[in-house]
PDB file of C-alpha atoms in Angstrom:
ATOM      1  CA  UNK A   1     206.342  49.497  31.368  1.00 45.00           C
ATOM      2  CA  UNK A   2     206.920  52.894  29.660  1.00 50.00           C
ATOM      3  CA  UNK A   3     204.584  54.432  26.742  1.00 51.00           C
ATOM      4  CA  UNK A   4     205.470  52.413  24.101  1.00 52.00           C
ATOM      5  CA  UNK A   5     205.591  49.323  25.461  1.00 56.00           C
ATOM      6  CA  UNK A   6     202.392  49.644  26.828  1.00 55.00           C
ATOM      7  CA  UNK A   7     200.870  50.877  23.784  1.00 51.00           C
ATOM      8  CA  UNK A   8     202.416  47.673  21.785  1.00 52.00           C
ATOM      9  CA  UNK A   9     201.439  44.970  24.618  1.00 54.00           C
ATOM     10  CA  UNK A  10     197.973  46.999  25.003  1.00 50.00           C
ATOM     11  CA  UNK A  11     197.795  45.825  20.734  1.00 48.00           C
ATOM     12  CA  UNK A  12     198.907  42.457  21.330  1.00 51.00           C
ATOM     13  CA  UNK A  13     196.228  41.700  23.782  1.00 48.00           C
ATOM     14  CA  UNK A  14     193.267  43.341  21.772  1.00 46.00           C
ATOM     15  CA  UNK A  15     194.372  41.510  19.006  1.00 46.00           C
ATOM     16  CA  UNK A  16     194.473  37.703  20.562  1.00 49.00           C
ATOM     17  CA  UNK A  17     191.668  38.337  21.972  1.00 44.00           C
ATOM     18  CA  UNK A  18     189.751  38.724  18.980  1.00 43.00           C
ATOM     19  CA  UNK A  19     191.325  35.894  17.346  1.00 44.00           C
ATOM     20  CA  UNK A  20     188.507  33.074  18.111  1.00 48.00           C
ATOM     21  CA  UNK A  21     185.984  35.449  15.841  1.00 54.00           C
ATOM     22  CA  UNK A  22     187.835  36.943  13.909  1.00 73.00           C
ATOM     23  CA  UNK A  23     186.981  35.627  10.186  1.00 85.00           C
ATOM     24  CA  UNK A  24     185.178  35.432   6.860  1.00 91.00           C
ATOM     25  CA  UNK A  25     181.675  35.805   7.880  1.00 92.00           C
ATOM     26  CA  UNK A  26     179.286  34.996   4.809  1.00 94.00           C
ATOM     27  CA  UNK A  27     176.747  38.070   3.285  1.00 95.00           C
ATOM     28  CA  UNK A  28     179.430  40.704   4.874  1.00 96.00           C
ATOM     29  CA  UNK A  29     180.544  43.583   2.250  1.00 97.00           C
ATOM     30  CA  UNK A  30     184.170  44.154   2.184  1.00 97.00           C
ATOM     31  CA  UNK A  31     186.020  47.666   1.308  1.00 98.00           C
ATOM     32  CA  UNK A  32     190.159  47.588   0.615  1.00 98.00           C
ATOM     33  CA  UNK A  33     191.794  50.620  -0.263  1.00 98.00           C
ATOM     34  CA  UNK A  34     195.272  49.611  -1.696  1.00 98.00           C
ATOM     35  CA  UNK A  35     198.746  50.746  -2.354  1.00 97.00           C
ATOM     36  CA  UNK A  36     200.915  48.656  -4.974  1.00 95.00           C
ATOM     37  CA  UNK A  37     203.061  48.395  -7.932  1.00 93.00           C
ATOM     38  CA  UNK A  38     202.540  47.450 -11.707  1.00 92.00           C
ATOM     39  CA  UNK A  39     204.732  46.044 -13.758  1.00 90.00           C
ATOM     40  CA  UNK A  40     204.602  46.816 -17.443  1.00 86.00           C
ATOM     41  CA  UNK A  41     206.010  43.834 -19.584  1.00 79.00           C
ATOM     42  CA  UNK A  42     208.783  45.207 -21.719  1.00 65.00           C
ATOM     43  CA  UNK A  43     207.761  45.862 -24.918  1.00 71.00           C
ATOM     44  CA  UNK A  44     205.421  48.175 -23.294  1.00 74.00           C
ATOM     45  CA  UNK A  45     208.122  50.671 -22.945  1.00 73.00           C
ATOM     46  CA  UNK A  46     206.248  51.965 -19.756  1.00 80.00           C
ATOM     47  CA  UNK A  47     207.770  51.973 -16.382  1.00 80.00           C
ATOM     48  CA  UNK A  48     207.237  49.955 -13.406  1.00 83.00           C
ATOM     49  CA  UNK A  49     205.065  52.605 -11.159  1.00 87.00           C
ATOM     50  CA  UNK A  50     202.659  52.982  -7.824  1.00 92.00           C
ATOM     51  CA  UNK A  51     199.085  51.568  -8.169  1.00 94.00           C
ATOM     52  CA  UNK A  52     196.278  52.678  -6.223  1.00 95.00           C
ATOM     53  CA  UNK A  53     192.907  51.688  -6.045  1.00 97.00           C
ATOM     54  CA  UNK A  54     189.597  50.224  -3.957  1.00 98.00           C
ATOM     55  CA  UNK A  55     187.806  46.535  -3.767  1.00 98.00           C
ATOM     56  CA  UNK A  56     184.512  46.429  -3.390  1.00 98.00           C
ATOM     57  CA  UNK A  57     183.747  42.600  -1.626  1.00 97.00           C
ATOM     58  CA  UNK A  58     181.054  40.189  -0.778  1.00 98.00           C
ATOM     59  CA  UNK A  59     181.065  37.282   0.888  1.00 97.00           C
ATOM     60  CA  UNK A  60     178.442  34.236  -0.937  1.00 97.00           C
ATOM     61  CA  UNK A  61     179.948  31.831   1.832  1.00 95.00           C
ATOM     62  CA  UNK A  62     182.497  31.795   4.029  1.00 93.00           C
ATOM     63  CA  UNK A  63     184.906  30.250   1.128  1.00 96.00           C
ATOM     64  CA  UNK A  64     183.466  32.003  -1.914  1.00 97.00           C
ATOM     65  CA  UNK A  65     183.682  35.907  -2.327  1.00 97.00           C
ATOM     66  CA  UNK A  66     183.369  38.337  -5.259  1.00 98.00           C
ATOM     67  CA  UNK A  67     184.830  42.062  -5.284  1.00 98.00           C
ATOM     68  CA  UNK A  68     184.895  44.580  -7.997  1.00 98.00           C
ATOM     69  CA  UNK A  69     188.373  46.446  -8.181  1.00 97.00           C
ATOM     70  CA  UNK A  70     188.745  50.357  -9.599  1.00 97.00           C
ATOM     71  CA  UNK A  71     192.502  51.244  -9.936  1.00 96.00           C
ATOM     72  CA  UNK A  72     194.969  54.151 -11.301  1.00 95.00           C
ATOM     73  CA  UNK A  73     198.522  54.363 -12.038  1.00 91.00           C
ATOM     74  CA  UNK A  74     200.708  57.031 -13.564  1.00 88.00           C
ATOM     75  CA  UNK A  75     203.667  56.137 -15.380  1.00 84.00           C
ATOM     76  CA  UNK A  76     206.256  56.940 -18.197  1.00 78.00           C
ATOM     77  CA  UNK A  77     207.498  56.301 -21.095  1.00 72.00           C
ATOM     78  CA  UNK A  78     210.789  54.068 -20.483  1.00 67.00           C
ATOM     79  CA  UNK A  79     213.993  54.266 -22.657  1.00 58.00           C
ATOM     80  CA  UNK A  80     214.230  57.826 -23.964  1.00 54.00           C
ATOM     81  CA  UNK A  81     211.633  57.510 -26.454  1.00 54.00           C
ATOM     82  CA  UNK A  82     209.770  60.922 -27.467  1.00 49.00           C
ATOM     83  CA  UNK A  83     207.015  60.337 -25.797  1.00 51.00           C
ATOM     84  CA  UNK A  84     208.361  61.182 -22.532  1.00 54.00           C
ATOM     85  CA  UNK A  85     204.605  63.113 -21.253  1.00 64.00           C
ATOM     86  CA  UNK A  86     203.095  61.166 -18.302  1.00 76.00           C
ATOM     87  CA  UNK A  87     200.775  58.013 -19.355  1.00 84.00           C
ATOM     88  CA  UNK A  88     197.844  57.383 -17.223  1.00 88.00           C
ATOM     89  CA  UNK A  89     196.546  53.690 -16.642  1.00 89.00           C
ATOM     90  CA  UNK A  90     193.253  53.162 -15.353  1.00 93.00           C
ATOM     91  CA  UNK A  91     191.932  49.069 -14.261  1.00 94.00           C
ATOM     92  CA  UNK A  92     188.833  47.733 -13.551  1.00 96.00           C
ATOM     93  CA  UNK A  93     188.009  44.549 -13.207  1.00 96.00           C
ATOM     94  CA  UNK A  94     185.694  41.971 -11.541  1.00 98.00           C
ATOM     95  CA  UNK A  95     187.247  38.994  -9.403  1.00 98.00           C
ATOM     96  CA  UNK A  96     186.280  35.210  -7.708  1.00 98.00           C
ATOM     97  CA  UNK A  97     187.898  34.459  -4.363  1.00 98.00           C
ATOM     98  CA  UNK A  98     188.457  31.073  -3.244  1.00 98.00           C
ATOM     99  CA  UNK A  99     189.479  31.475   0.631  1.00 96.00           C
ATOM    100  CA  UNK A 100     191.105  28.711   2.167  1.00 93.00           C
ATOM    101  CA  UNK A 101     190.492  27.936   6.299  1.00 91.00           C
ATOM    102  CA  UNK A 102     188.123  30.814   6.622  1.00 91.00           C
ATOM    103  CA  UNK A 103     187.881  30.617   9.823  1.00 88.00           C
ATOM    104  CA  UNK A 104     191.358  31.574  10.848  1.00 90.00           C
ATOM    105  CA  UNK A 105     192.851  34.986  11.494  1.00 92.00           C
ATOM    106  CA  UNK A 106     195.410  34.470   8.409  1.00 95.00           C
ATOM    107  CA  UNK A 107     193.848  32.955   5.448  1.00 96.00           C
ATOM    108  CA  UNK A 108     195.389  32.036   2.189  1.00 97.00           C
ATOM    109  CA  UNK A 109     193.423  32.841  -0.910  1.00 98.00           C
ATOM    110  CA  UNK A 110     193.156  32.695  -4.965  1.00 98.00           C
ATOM    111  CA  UNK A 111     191.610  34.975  -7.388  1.00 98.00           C
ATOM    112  CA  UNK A 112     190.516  34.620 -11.467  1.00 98.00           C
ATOM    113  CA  UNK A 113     188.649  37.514 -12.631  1.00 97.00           C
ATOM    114  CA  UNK A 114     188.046  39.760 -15.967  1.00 97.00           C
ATOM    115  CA  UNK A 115     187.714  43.540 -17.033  1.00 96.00           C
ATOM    116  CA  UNK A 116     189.888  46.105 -18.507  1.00 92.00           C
ATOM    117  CA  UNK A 117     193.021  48.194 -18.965  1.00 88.00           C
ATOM    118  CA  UNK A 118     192.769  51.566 -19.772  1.00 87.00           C
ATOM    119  CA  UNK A 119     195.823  53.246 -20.944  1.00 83.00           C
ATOM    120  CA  UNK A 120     196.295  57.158 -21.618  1.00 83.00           C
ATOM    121  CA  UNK A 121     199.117  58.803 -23.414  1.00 77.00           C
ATOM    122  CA  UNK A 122     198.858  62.501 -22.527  1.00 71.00           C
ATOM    123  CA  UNK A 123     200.059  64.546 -25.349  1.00 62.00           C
ATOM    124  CA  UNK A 124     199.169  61.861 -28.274  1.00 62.00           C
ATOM    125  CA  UNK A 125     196.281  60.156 -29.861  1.00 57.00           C
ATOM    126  CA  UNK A 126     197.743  56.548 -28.914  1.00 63.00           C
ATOM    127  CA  UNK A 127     195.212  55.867 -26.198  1.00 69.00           C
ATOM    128  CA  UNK A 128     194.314  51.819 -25.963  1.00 77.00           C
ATOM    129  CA  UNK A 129     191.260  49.635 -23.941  1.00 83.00           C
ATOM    130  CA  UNK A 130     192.104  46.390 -23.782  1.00 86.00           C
ATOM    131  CA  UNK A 131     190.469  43.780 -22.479  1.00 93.00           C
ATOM    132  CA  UNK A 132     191.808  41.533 -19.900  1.00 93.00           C
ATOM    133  CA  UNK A 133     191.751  38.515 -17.420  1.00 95.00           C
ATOM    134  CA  UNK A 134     193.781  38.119 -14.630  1.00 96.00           C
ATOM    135  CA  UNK A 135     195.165  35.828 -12.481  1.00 97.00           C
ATOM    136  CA  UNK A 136     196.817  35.652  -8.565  1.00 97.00           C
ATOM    137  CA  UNK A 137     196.583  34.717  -5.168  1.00 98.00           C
ATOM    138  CA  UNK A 138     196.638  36.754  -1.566  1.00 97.00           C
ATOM    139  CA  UNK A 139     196.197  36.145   2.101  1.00 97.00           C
ATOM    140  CA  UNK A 140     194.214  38.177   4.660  1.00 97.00           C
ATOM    141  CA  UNK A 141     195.727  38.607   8.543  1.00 97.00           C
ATOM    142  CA  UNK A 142     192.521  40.000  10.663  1.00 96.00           C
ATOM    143  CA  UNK A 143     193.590  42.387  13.327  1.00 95.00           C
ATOM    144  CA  UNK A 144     190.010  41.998  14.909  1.00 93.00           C
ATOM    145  CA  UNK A 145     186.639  40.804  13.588  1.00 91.00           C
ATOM    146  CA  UNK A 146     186.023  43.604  10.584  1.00 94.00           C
ATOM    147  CA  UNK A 147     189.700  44.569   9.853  1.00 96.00           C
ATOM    148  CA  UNK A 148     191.813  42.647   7.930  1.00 97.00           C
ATOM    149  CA  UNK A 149     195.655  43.434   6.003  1.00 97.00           C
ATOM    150  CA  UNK A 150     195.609  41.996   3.087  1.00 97.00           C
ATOM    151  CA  UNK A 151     198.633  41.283   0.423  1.00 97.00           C
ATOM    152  CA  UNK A 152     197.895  40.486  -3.432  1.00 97.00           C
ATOM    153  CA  UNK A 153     199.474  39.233  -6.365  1.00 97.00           C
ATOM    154  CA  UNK A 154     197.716  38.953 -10.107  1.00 97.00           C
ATOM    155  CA  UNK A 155     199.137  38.107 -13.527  1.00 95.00           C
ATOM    156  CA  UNK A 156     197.085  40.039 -16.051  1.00 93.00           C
ATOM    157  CA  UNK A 157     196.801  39.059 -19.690  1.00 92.00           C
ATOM    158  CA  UNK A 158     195.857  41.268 -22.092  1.00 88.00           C
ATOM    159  CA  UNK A 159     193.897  40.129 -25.191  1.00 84.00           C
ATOM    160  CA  UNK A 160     194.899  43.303 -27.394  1.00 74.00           C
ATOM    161  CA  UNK A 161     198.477  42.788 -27.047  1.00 71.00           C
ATOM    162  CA  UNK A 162     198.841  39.571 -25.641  1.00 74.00           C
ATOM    163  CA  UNK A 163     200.902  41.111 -23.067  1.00 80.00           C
ATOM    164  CA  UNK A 164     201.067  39.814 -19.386  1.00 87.00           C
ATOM    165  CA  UNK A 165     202.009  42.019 -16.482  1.00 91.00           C
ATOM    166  CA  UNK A 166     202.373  42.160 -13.027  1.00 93.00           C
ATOM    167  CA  UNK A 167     200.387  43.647 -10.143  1.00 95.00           C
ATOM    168  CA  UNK A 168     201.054  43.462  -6.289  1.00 96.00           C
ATOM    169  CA  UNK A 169     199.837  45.171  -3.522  1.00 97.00           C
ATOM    170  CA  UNK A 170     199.270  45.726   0.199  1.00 98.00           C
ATOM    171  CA  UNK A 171     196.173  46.899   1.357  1.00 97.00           C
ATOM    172  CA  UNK A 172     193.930  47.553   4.964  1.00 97.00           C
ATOM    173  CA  UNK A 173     189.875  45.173   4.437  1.00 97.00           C
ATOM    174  CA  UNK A 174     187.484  46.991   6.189  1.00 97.00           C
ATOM    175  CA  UNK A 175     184.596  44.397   6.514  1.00 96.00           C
ATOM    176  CA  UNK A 176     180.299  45.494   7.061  1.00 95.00           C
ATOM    177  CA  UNK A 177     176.990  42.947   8.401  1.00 90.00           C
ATOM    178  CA  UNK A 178     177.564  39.372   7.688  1.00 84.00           C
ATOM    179  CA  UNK A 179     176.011  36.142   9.470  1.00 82.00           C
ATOM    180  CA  UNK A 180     177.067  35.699  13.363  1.00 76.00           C
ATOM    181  CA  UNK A 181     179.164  32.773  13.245  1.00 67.00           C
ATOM    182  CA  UNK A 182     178.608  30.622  16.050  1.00 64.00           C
ATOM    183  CA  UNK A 183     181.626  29.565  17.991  1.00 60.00           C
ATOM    184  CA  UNK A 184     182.188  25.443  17.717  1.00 56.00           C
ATOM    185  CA  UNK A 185     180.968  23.782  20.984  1.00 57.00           C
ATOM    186  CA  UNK A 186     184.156  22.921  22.867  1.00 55.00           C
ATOM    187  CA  UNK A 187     184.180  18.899  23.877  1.00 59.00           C
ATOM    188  CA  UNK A 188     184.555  17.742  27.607  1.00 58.00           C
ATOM    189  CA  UNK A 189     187.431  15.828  28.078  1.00 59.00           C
ATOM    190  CA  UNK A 190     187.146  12.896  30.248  1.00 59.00           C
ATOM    191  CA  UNK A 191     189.745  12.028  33.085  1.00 58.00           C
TER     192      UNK A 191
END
């Protein structure tokens, strides 16, 4: 087996073998940096761009979580208008997670939650806060017991302009503490 190879089956192996414990574990605290895109519905006149941001998580049980999320984007003006300076958008928001089969290694989940959107139009006095709720669903691989990837989808409505938009994103869950879960007792099988 040369270098590579070795370093990918090396992977594989760490990886199964943290697959019986690897899973939501309730009372652990959860940090995702992310990496995404946001959509601007039309009459926005802004530009689809990058998002990044953070979650903050916790785990109630091992179906019911909560995580604060702190975002930024920088976008544009879209179709030649003269406001062509850069426009900065800044989220935050609070969020419910439903997980489903928590104790898998991938695990479907939904999201409802409510905050803010924060836009700033450098060079004008047009700045706006809206308030907003959001929407979406997401589902969490673990690559061992506290490390998760994670991909996200939300539909965020905004009161102010009863505009909805479009968020998605790809991000690494780095999880902290958390109960011990204890592995199911395995029945004997009789011959």
């Amino acid at each position: 087996i040369d270098g590579l190879d070795g370093l990918a089956a090396s992977l594989a192996i760490i990886a199964f073998a943290a697959a019986g414990s690897a899973q939501i574990r309730p009372k652990a605290f959860s940090v995702t940096p992310f990496l995404g895109g946001y959509r601007f519905q039309n009459y926005e006149d802004l530009e689809t761009k990058p998002v990044y941001g953070l979650r903050f998580g916790y785990e109630f049980t091992r179906n019911l979580g909560m995580e604060g999320v702190l975002e930024y984007g920088r976008t544009n003006f879209a179709g030649g208008t003269a406001l062509e300076s850069s426009t900065d958008l800044y989220g935050y928001r609070l969020e419910a997670l439903y997980h489903y089969w928590p104790e898998r290694r991938l695990i479907p989940f939904l999201a409802l939650g409510a905050g803010g959107r924060s836009i700033r139009f450098n060079d004008t006095t047009l700045d706006r806060n809206q308030f907003a709720i959001d929407y979406g669903a997401g589902v969490k691989y673990f690559l061992t017991n506290n490390m998760a990837i994670r991909g996200d989808i939300r539909h965020i409505y905004l009161f102010n302009q009863y505009a909805t938009n479009l968020e998605y994103s790809l991000g690494l869950t780095f999880y902290f503490g958390g109960q011990k879960i204890q592995p199911r007792p395995v029945e004997a099988v009789s011959v």
